[in-house]
Coordinates of C-alpha atoms and ligand atoms in Angstrom, one line a residue:
M1178 CA 78.5 175.6 53.3
D1179 CA 81.3 178.2 53.4
V1180 CA 84.4 175.9 53.4
T1181 CA 86.9 178.8 53.3
N1182 CA 85.5 180.2 56.6
P1183 CA 83.9 177.4 58.6
S1184 CA 82.8 179.7 61.3
N1185 CA 80.3 181.3 58.9
S1186 CA 78.6 178.0 58.4
C1187 CA 75.7 176.4 60.3
Y1188 CA 76.3 172.7 60.7
D1189 CA 73.9 169.9 61.4
T1190 CA 76.2 168.7 64.2
I1191 CA 79.4 169.7 65.9
V1192 CA 81.5 167.0 67.5
L1193 CA 83.8 168.3 70.3
G1194 CA 86.9 166.1 70.7
A1195 CA 88.6 164.1 68.0
G1196 CA 89.6 161.0 70.0
I1197 CA 88.3 157.7 68.8
Q1198 CA 84.8 158.2 70.1
G1199 CA 84.3 161.7 68.6
S1200 CA 86.0 160.7 65.3
F1201 CA 83.7 157.6 64.9
T1202 CA 80.6 159.8 65.8
A1203 CA 81.7 162.3 63.1
Y1204 CA 82.2 159.4 60.6
H1205 CA 78.7 158.0 61.2
L1206 CA 77.2 161.5 60.9
A1207 CA 78.9 162.1 57.6
K1208 CA 77.7 158.6 56.4
N1209 CA 74.2 159.9 57.2
K1210 CA 74.9 163.0 55.1
R1211 CA 74.9 165.3 58.1
R1212 CA 77.1 168.5 57.6
T1213 CA 79.5 167.8 60.5
L1214 CA 82.3 169.8 62.1
L1215 CA 84.8 167.9 64.3
I1216 CA 86.7 170.3 66.7
E1217 CA 89.9 169.3 68.5
Q1218 CA 92.0 171.4 70.9
F1219 CA 95.4 169.9 69.9
I1220 CA 97.2 169.6 66.5
L1221 CA 96.3 166.1 65.2
P1222 CA 97.6 163.5 65.7
H1223 CA 98.4 164.0 69.4
S1224 CA 99.2 161.9 72.5
R1225 CA 97.6 163.9 75.3
G1226 CA 94.3 162.0 75.6
S1227 CA 93.2 158.4 75.6
S1228 CA 93.2 157.2 72.0
H1229 CA 96.9 157.4 71.0
G1230 CA 99.4 154.5 70.9
Q1231 CA 99.8 151.6 68.6
T1232 CA 97.5 148.9 70.0
R1233 CA 94.4 148.0 71.9
I1234 CA 92.8 144.7 72.8
T1235 CA 89.5 143.8 71.2
R1236 CA 87.4 140.8 72.4
M1237 CA 83.9 139.4 72.4
G1238 CA 83.8 138.1 76.0
Y1239 CA 82.5 140.6 78.5
Q1240 CA 80.8 140.2 81.9
E1241 CA 77.7 142.0 80.6
D1242 CA 75.5 140.7 77.8
Y1243 CA 74.9 144.2 76.4
Y1244 CA 78.6 144.8 75.7
T1245 CA 78.9 141.4 74.1
R1246 CA 75.9 142.3 71.8
M1247 CA 77.6 145.6 71.0
M1248 CA 80.8 143.8 70.2
K1249 CA 79.1 141.6 67.6
D1250 CA 78.3 144.8 65.7
C1251 CA 81.8 146.2 66.4
F1252 CA 83.6 143.3 64.8
T1253 CA 81.5 143.9 61.6
L1254 CA 82.1 147.6 61.6
W1255 CA 85.8 147.3 62.2
A1256 CA 86.0 144.9 59.2
Q1257 CA 83.9 147.3 57.2
L1258 CA 86.3 150.1 58.0
E1259 CA 89.3 148.0 56.9
S1260 CA 87.7 147.2 53.6
E1261 CA 86.5 150.8 52.9
A1262 CA 89.9 152.2 53.6
K1263 CA 92.0 149.2 52.4
V1264 CA 94.0 149.4 55.6
K1265 CA 94.8 146.7 58.2
I1266 CA 93.4 147.7 61.6
Y1267 CA 92.9 144.3 63.3
S1268 CA 95.1 141.2 63.9
H1269 CA 93.5 138.0 65.2
T1270 CA 95.4 136.7 68.2
G1271 CA 92.8 135.3 70.6
L1272 CA 92.6 136.4 74.2
L1273 CA 93.8 134.3 77.2
L1274 CA 91.9 134.9 80.4
F1275 CA 93.0 133.5 83.7
G1276 CA 92.6 133.9 87.5
K1277 CA 91.4 132.1 90.6
N1278 CA 89.0 129.3 90.1
D1279 CA 86.2 131.1 92.0
D1280 CA 86.8 134.5 90.3
K1281 CA 83.4 136.0 89.7
Q1282 CA 84.4 138.1 86.7
L1283 CA 85.7 135.1 84.8
G1284 CA 82.6 133.1 85.6
K1285 CA 80.4 135.9 84.2
I1286 CA 82.5 136.2 81.1
Q1287 CA 82.3 132.5 80.4
R1288 CA 78.5 132.6 80.8
T1289 CA 78.0 135.5 78.4
M1290 CA 80.4 133.9 75.9
K1291 CA 78.3 130.7 76.0
H1292 CA 75.1 132.6 75.4
S1293 CA 76.6 134.6 72.6
G1294 CA 77.5 131.6 70.4
N1295 CA 81.3 132.2 71.0
P1296 CA 81.9 129.6 73.8
P1297 CA 85.1 129.9 75.8
E1298 CA 87.8 127.3 75.0
I1299 CA 88.6 125.9 78.5
L1300 CA 92.2 125.1 79.2
T1301 CA 93.3 122.5 81.7
H1302 CA 96.6 123.0 83.5
D1303 CA 98.1 120.5 81.0
D1304 CA 96.6 122.2 78.0
F1305 CA 97.9 125.5 79.3
T1306 CA 101.5 124.3 79.9
R1307 CA 101.5 122.7 76.4
K1308 CA 100.2 125.9 74.7
F1309 CA 102.0 128.5 76.8
P1310 CA 105.2 127.0 78.2
N1311 CA 106.5 130.5 78.9
V1312 CA 103.6 131.5 81.2
S1313 CA 103.2 130.2 84.8
L1314 CA 99.6 129.5 85.6
Q1315 CA 99.4 129.2 89.4
P1316 CA 97.9 126.4 91.4
G1317 CA 94.2 126.9 92.0
E1318 CA 93.9 129.1 88.8
V1319 CA 91.7 128.5 85.8
A1320 CA 92.2 129.6 82.2
F1321 CA 90.2 129.9 79.0
M1322 CA 90.4 131.5 75.6
D1323 CA 88.2 134.0 73.8
R1324 CA 89.0 132.8 70.3
V1325 CA 87.8 135.7 68.2
A1326 CA 89.7 138.4 70.2
G1327 CA 92.7 140.3 68.9
V1328 CA 94.7 143.5 68.5
L1329 CA 93.4 146.8 67.0
Y1330 CA 96.0 149.1 65.6
A1331 CA 94.8 152.2 67.5
N1332 CA 96.7 155.1 65.8
Q1333 CA 96.0 153.6 62.4
A1334 CA 92.3 153.2 63.3
L1335 CA 92.1 156.8 64.4
L1336 CA 93.8 158.2 61.3
T1337 CA 91.6 156.1 59.1
V1338 CA 88.3 157.1 60.7
Q1339 CA 89.3 160.8 60.4
K1340 CA 90.4 160.4 56.8
L1341 CA 87.2 158.7 55.8
F1342 CA 85.2 161.4 57.6
Q1343 CA 87.0 164.1 55.6
D1344 CA 86.6 162.1 52.3
M1345 CA 82.8 162.2 52.9
G1346 CA 82.9 166.0 53.2
G1347 CA 83.4 166.3 57.0
V1348 CA 85.4 169.3 58.3
I1349 CA 88.1 168.9 61.0
R1350 CA 89.3 172.0 62.9
D1351 CA 92.3 171.0 65.1
R1352 CA 94.2 173.3 67.4
E1353 CA 91.0 174.9 68.4
K1354 CA 90.0 174.6 72.1
V1355 CA 86.3 175.0 72.8
I1356 CA 86.1 177.7 75.4
D1357 CA 82.4 178.5 75.5
I1358 CA 79.1 176.7 74.6
Q1359 CA 75.8 178.5 74.3
P1360 CA 72.9 176.0 74.3
G1361 CA 69.7 176.7 72.2
N1362 CA 67.9 175.4 69.2
L1363 CA 71.1 176.3 67.4
V1364 CA 74.1 175.6 69.7
T1365 CA 76.9 178.0 69.5
V1366 CA 80.4 176.8 70.2
K1367 CA 83.3 179.3 70.6
T1368 CA 87.0 178.8 70.2
A1369 CA 89.8 181.4 70.2
S1370 CA 89.5 181.4 66.4
G1371 CA 85.8 181.7 65.9
A1372 CA 82.2 180.8 66.7
Y1373 CA 80.4 177.8 65.1
K1374 CA 76.7 177.0 65.1
A1375 CA 74.9 173.7 64.8
K1376 CA 71.5 172.0 65.4
S1377 CA 73.2 169.6 67.7
L1378 CA 76.4 169.2 69.6
V1379 CA 78.1 165.9 70.7
I1380 CA 80.7 166.2 73.5
T1381 CA 83.3 163.5 73.5
A1382 CA 86.1 165.3 75.4
G1383 CA 87.6 162.2 77.2
P1384 CA 89.5 163.2 80.4
W1385 CA 88.5 166.9 79.8
T1386 CA 84.8 166.1 79.9
N1387 CA 83.9 167.8 83.2
S1388 CA 85.9 170.9 82.3
V1389 CA 83.8 171.2 79.0
L1390 CA 80.6 170.3 80.8
N1391 CA 81.2 173.1 83.3
Q1392 CA 80.4 175.4 80.4
I1393 CA 76.8 174.0 80.3
A1394 CA 76.3 173.7 84.1
L1395 CA 76.7 169.9 84.3
Q1396 CA 79.2 167.7 86.3
L1397 CA 79.4 164.0 86.0
P1398 CA 81.0 161.6 88.5
L1399 CA 84.2 160.9 86.5
K1400 CA 87.7 160.1 87.8
T1401 CA 90.6 160.7 85.5
L1402 CA 93.5 158.3 86.0
R1403 CA 97.1 158.4 84.7
I1404 CA 97.9 155.0 83.2
N1405 CA 101.6 153.8 83.0
V1406 CA 101.8 152.0 79.7
C1407 CA 104.7 149.6 80.4
Y1408 CA 106.7 147.5 77.9
W1409 CA 108.8 144.6 79.1
K1410 CA 111.8 143.1 77.4
E1411 CA 111.8 139.5 76.2
K1412 CA 114.9 137.5 77.4
V1413 CA 114.6 135.8 74.0
A1414 CA 113.2 138.1 71.4
G1415 CA 109.9 136.8 69.9
T1416 CA 109.0 134.5 72.9
Y1417 CA 105.7 136.4 73.4
G1418 CA 105.5 137.7 69.9
L1419 CA 102.4 138.3 67.7
S1420 CA 104.3 136.6 64.9
H1421 CA 104.7 133.6 67.2
N1422 CA 100.9 133.5 67.7
F1423 CA 101.1 134.6 71.3
P1424 CA 97.7 135.9 72.3
C1425 CA 96.6 139.0 74.3
F1426 CA 95.8 138.2 77.9
I1427 CA 93.8 139.4 80.9
G1428 CA 94.8 138.2 84.4
S1429 CA 91.6 138.8 86.5
D1430 CA 92.5 140.3 89.9
V1431 CA 95.6 138.1 89.9
C1432 CA 97.4 140.4 92.4
N1433 CA 94.5 140.6 94.8
T1434 CA 94.2 144.4 94.4
G1435 CA 90.8 144.4 92.8
H1436 CA 92.3 145.3 89.5
D1437 CA 93.2 143.3 86.4
I1438 CA 96.5 143.1 84.6
Y1439 CA 96.4 142.8 80.8
G1440 CA 98.9 142.4 78.0
L1441 CA 99.4 142.3 74.3
P1442 CA 102.0 140.2 72.3
S1443 CA 105.2 141.9 71.4
N1444 CA 104.7 143.7 68.1
E1445 CA 105.0 147.5 67.9
Y1446 CA 108.4 147.6 69.6
P1447 CA 110.2 144.4 68.6
G1448 CA 111.3 142.4 71.6
L1449 CA 109.0 144.3 74.0
M1450 CA 105.7 143.1 75.4
K1451 CA 103.1 145.6 76.6
I1452 CA 101.7 144.7 80.1
C1453 CA 99.6 147.2 82.0
Y1454 CA 97.8 147.6 85.3
H1455 CA 94.1 148.3 84.7
S1456 CA 94.1 151.3 87.1
G1457 CA 96.3 154.2 88.0
E1458 CA 96.7 157.3 90.1
E1459 CA 94.1 160.0 89.9
S1460 CA 95.5 162.8 87.8
D1461 CA 94.4 166.0 86.1
P1462 CA 94.9 165.5 82.3
E1463 CA 96.9 168.8 82.2
K1464 CA 99.3 167.5 84.9
R1465 CA 99.5 163.9 83.6
D1466 CA 103.3 163.9 83.0
I1467 CA 104.3 165.5 86.3
I1468 CA 105.2 162.4 88.3
G1469 CA 106.6 162.1 91.8
R1470 CA 109.8 160.4 92.8
G1471 CA 110.3 156.6 93.2
T1472 CA 108.6 153.8 91.4
P1473 CA 104.9 154.1 91.2
Q1474 CA 102.9 151.4 93.1
D1475 CA 101.3 150.0 89.9
I1476 CA 104.7 149.4 88.3
K1477 CA 105.9 147.6 91.4
I1478 CA 102.8 145.4 91.3
L1479 CA 103.4 144.8 87.6
G1480 CA 107.1 143.8 88.2
E1481 CA 106.0 141.2 90.8
F1482 CA 103.4 139.9 88.4
V1483 CA 105.9 139.6 85.6
K1484 CA 108.3 137.7 87.8
K1485 CA 105.6 135.3 88.8
Y1486 CA 103.8 134.7 85.5
F1487 CA 106.2 135.6 82.7
P1488 CA 109.6 134.2 83.5
G1489 CA 110.7 134.9 79.9
L1490 CA 110.5 138.7 80.5
E1491 CA 112.9 141.1 82.4
S1492 CA 111.0 142.3 85.5
E1493 CA 111.8 146.0 85.1
P1494 CA 109.9 147.9 82.3
A1495 CA 112.1 148.9 79.4
V1496 CA 109.7 151.6 78.2
V1497 CA 107.0 153.5 80.1
E1498 CA 104.6 155.7 78.2
S1499 CA 101.4 157.4 79.6
C1500 CA 97.7 157.6 78.8
M1501 CA 94.5 158.5 80.6
Y1502 CA 91.4 156.6 81.7
T1503 CA 88.2 158.5 82.4
C1504 CA 86.2 156.2 84.8
T1505 CA 82.6 156.2 86.0
P1506 CA 81.8 154.7 89.5
D1507 CA 80.5 151.5 87.8
N1508 CA 83.0 151.5 84.9
N1509 CA 80.1 151.6 82.5
F1510 CA 80.0 154.3 79.8
I1511 CA 77.8 157.4 79.7
L1512 CA 75.9 157.8 76.4
D1513 CA 73.0 160.2 76.9
C1514 CA 71.5 163.6 76.2
H1515 CA 72.1 166.6 78.5
P1516 CA 69.2 166.5 81.1
V1517 CA 68.0 170.0 80.0
H1518 CA 69.4 170.6 76.5
E1519 CA 68.3 167.6 74.5
N1520 CA 70.3 168.6 71.4
I1521 CA 73.5 168.3 73.4
I1522 CA 74.7 164.7 73.6
I1523 CA 77.4 163.3 75.8
G1524 CA 79.7 160.3 75.4
A1525 CA 82.0 159.9 78.3
G1526 CA 83.4 157.6 81.0
F1527 CA 84.8 154.9 78.8
S1528 CA 86.7 153.6 81.8
G1529 CA 89.7 152.1 80.0
H1530 CA 87.7 149.8 77.7
G1531 CA 86.1 152.0 75.1
F1532 CA 88.4 151.6 72.1
K1533 CA 87.1 148.3 70.8
L1534 CA 83.5 149.6 71.2
S1535 CA 84.0 152.9 69.5
P1536 CA 82.3 152.0 66.1
V1537 CA 79.0 151.3 68.0
V1538 CA 79.5 154.1 70.5
G1539 CA 79.9 156.5 67.5
K1540 CA 76.8 155.1 65.9
I1541 CA 74.7 155.5 69.1
L1542 CA 75.9 159.1 69.6
C1543 CA 75.2 159.8 66.0
E1544 CA 71.6 158.4 66.3
L1545 CA 71.0 160.3 69.5
S1546 CA 72.1 163.6 67.9
M1547 CA 69.7 162.9 64.9
G1548 CA 66.8 162.2 67.3
K1549 CA 66.7 158.6 66.2
T1550 CA 66.1 155.6 68.5
P1551 CA 69.5 154.1 69.2
S1552 CA 70.3 150.8 67.6
H1553 CA 71.3 149.3 71.0
D1554 CA 69.7 149.5 74.4
I1555 CA 71.3 152.5 76.1
S1556 CA 69.6 152.1 79.5
P1557 CA 72.9 150.9 81.1
F1558 CA 74.5 154.1 79.9
K1559 CA 72.0 156.7 81.1
M1560 CA 73.5 159.4 83.4
N1561 CA 70.5 159.3 85.8
R1562 CA 71.9 156.1 87.3
F1563 CA 74.2 158.5 89.3
S1564 CA 73.3 161.6 91.2
I1565 CA 74.5 164.2 88.8
K1566 CA 75.3 167.9 89.6
L1567 CA 73.3 170.3 87.5
K1568 CA 73.8 174.0 88.3
S1569 CA 70.6 176.0 88.1
A1570 CA 72.1 179.0 86.2
L1571 CA 71.2 177.7 82.7
Ligands
LIG391 C1 96.8 152.7 78.4 C2 95.4 152.5 77.9 C3 95.1 151.2 77.4 C4 93.8 150.9 76.9 N1 93.5 149.7 76.4 C5 92.3 149.5 75.9 C6 92.1 148.2 75.3 O1 92.9 147.3 75.2 N2 90.9 148.0 74.7 C7 89.9 149.0 74.7 O2 88.8 148.8 74.2 N3 90.1 150.2 75.2 C8 91.3 150.5 75.8 N4 91.6 151.7 76.3 C9 90.5 152.7 76.4 C10 90.3 153.5 75.2 O3 91.6 153.8 74.6 C11 89.5 154.8 75.5 O4 88.3 154.4 76.1 C12 89.2 155.6 74.3 O5 90.4 156.0 73.6 C13 88.6 156.9 74.8 O6 88.4 157.8 73.7 P1 87.8 159.2 73.8 O7 87.5 159.7 72.4 O8 86.6 159.2 74.8 O9 88.9 160.1 74.6 P2 90.2 160.9 74.0 O10 91.0 160.0 73.1 O11 90.9 161.5 75.2 O12 89.6 162.1 73.1 C14 89.0 163.3 73.7 C15 89.5 164.4 72.8 O13 88.8 165.6 73.2 C16 89.7 166.7 73.0 N5 89.2 167.8 73.8 C17 89.0 167.8 75.1 N6 88.5 169.1 75.5 C18 88.5 169.8 74.4 C19 88.1 171.2 74.1 N7 87.7 172.0 75.1 N8 88.1 171.6 72.9 C20 88.5 170.8 71.8 N9 88.9 169.5 72.0 C21 88.8 169.0 73.3 C22 91.0 166.1 73.5 O14 92.1 166.8 73.2 C23 90.9 164.7 73.0 O15 91.6 164.6 71.7 C24 92.9 152.0 76.9 C25 93.2 153.3 77.3 C26 94.5 153.5 77.8 C27 94.8 154.9 78.3

């Protein structure tokens, strides 16, 4: 391979987009000794997509058995990454889940946890008050713990995966936006700096997925949402701190809006706890930071939630950052081949819960691009569950 001029080389696979999904795909490809190019539009690291920031929640408990099965592998792969790189990526905290006693989501999570051999630890109101005196569980609400859950250090994880990929001979070209894709037995990918060829292409473009897929005549039913990442000041520093063993939490539809609220113990910004609304306003990723006047509705809802459930926090956010979700109509991922060009693989629609699953997502996308049978059942992730738009030009 011509390393001095990567555009003269033919790769086994090109991965488009160096967020966590593309970076993990590239890592698995390099492990499989595939000559791999990872292309990114921005200078790395960047904060324009979905994979930046210090922390993400990881957990075993999911409503769907297939995610819980994937998570078992993910815990192993995250630990493997830590030991390969000798870097700390995960802190064990546990996850507190709570909501109304007839909440369907909580019921399903409890059931899959029982099946998976990681049964939930059910908390009575007395247990709850003893363990979490600074959280106000409401009358008629139930709570339980996912004991194996914790925090992933997102920025650290992303850097580590990219470094290990390069250590294995993988090539990263950042600051190169892909502007044209020509399908074929050899796929040609053009950027302003050159043209690259490969036997297969994996597209992991996050919120830009549909603008990239437009180049190959495909559109998926994806919505891109701006997420306000809010940090709330502790009245007494450390009350909700990771160092005080405070867990992550998910309040299931606690504000009757159909959306969850989740939080992570104070850690990355001392004295500030991260609490976010699991939805946001629809927004073009290019216009993410153009915001209107007044307090956004999600921040108002969060403020009310904080007052009601977390009396030890100030009820105005001290810091608001932003990030993007790319959501499918059913909030399940899309992991599939292009319907016409089988050597073009798409990983998209991670719907605000893809970080923890990225080691297995990357493995599946790698397997699909190598023509192998995926190591997990991907039938829930096929794009034909939706009516997709395929232009006839190609
Ligand atoms: C606020 C917030 C909180 C979250 N919390 C959790 C959590 O607690 N647990 C969890 O599991 N998940 C969580 N998630 C979800 C998780 O972070 C995402 O699912 C994941 O990061 C998606 O990664 P990605 O690689 O698909 O997208 P991205 O990170 O957006 O990567 C896509 C990349 O493609 C590049 N790209 C796009 N177009 C082009 C082009 N034409 N040419 C070259 N490059 C291109 C982009 O620049 C970008 O770098 C959260 C997300 C947000 C926003």
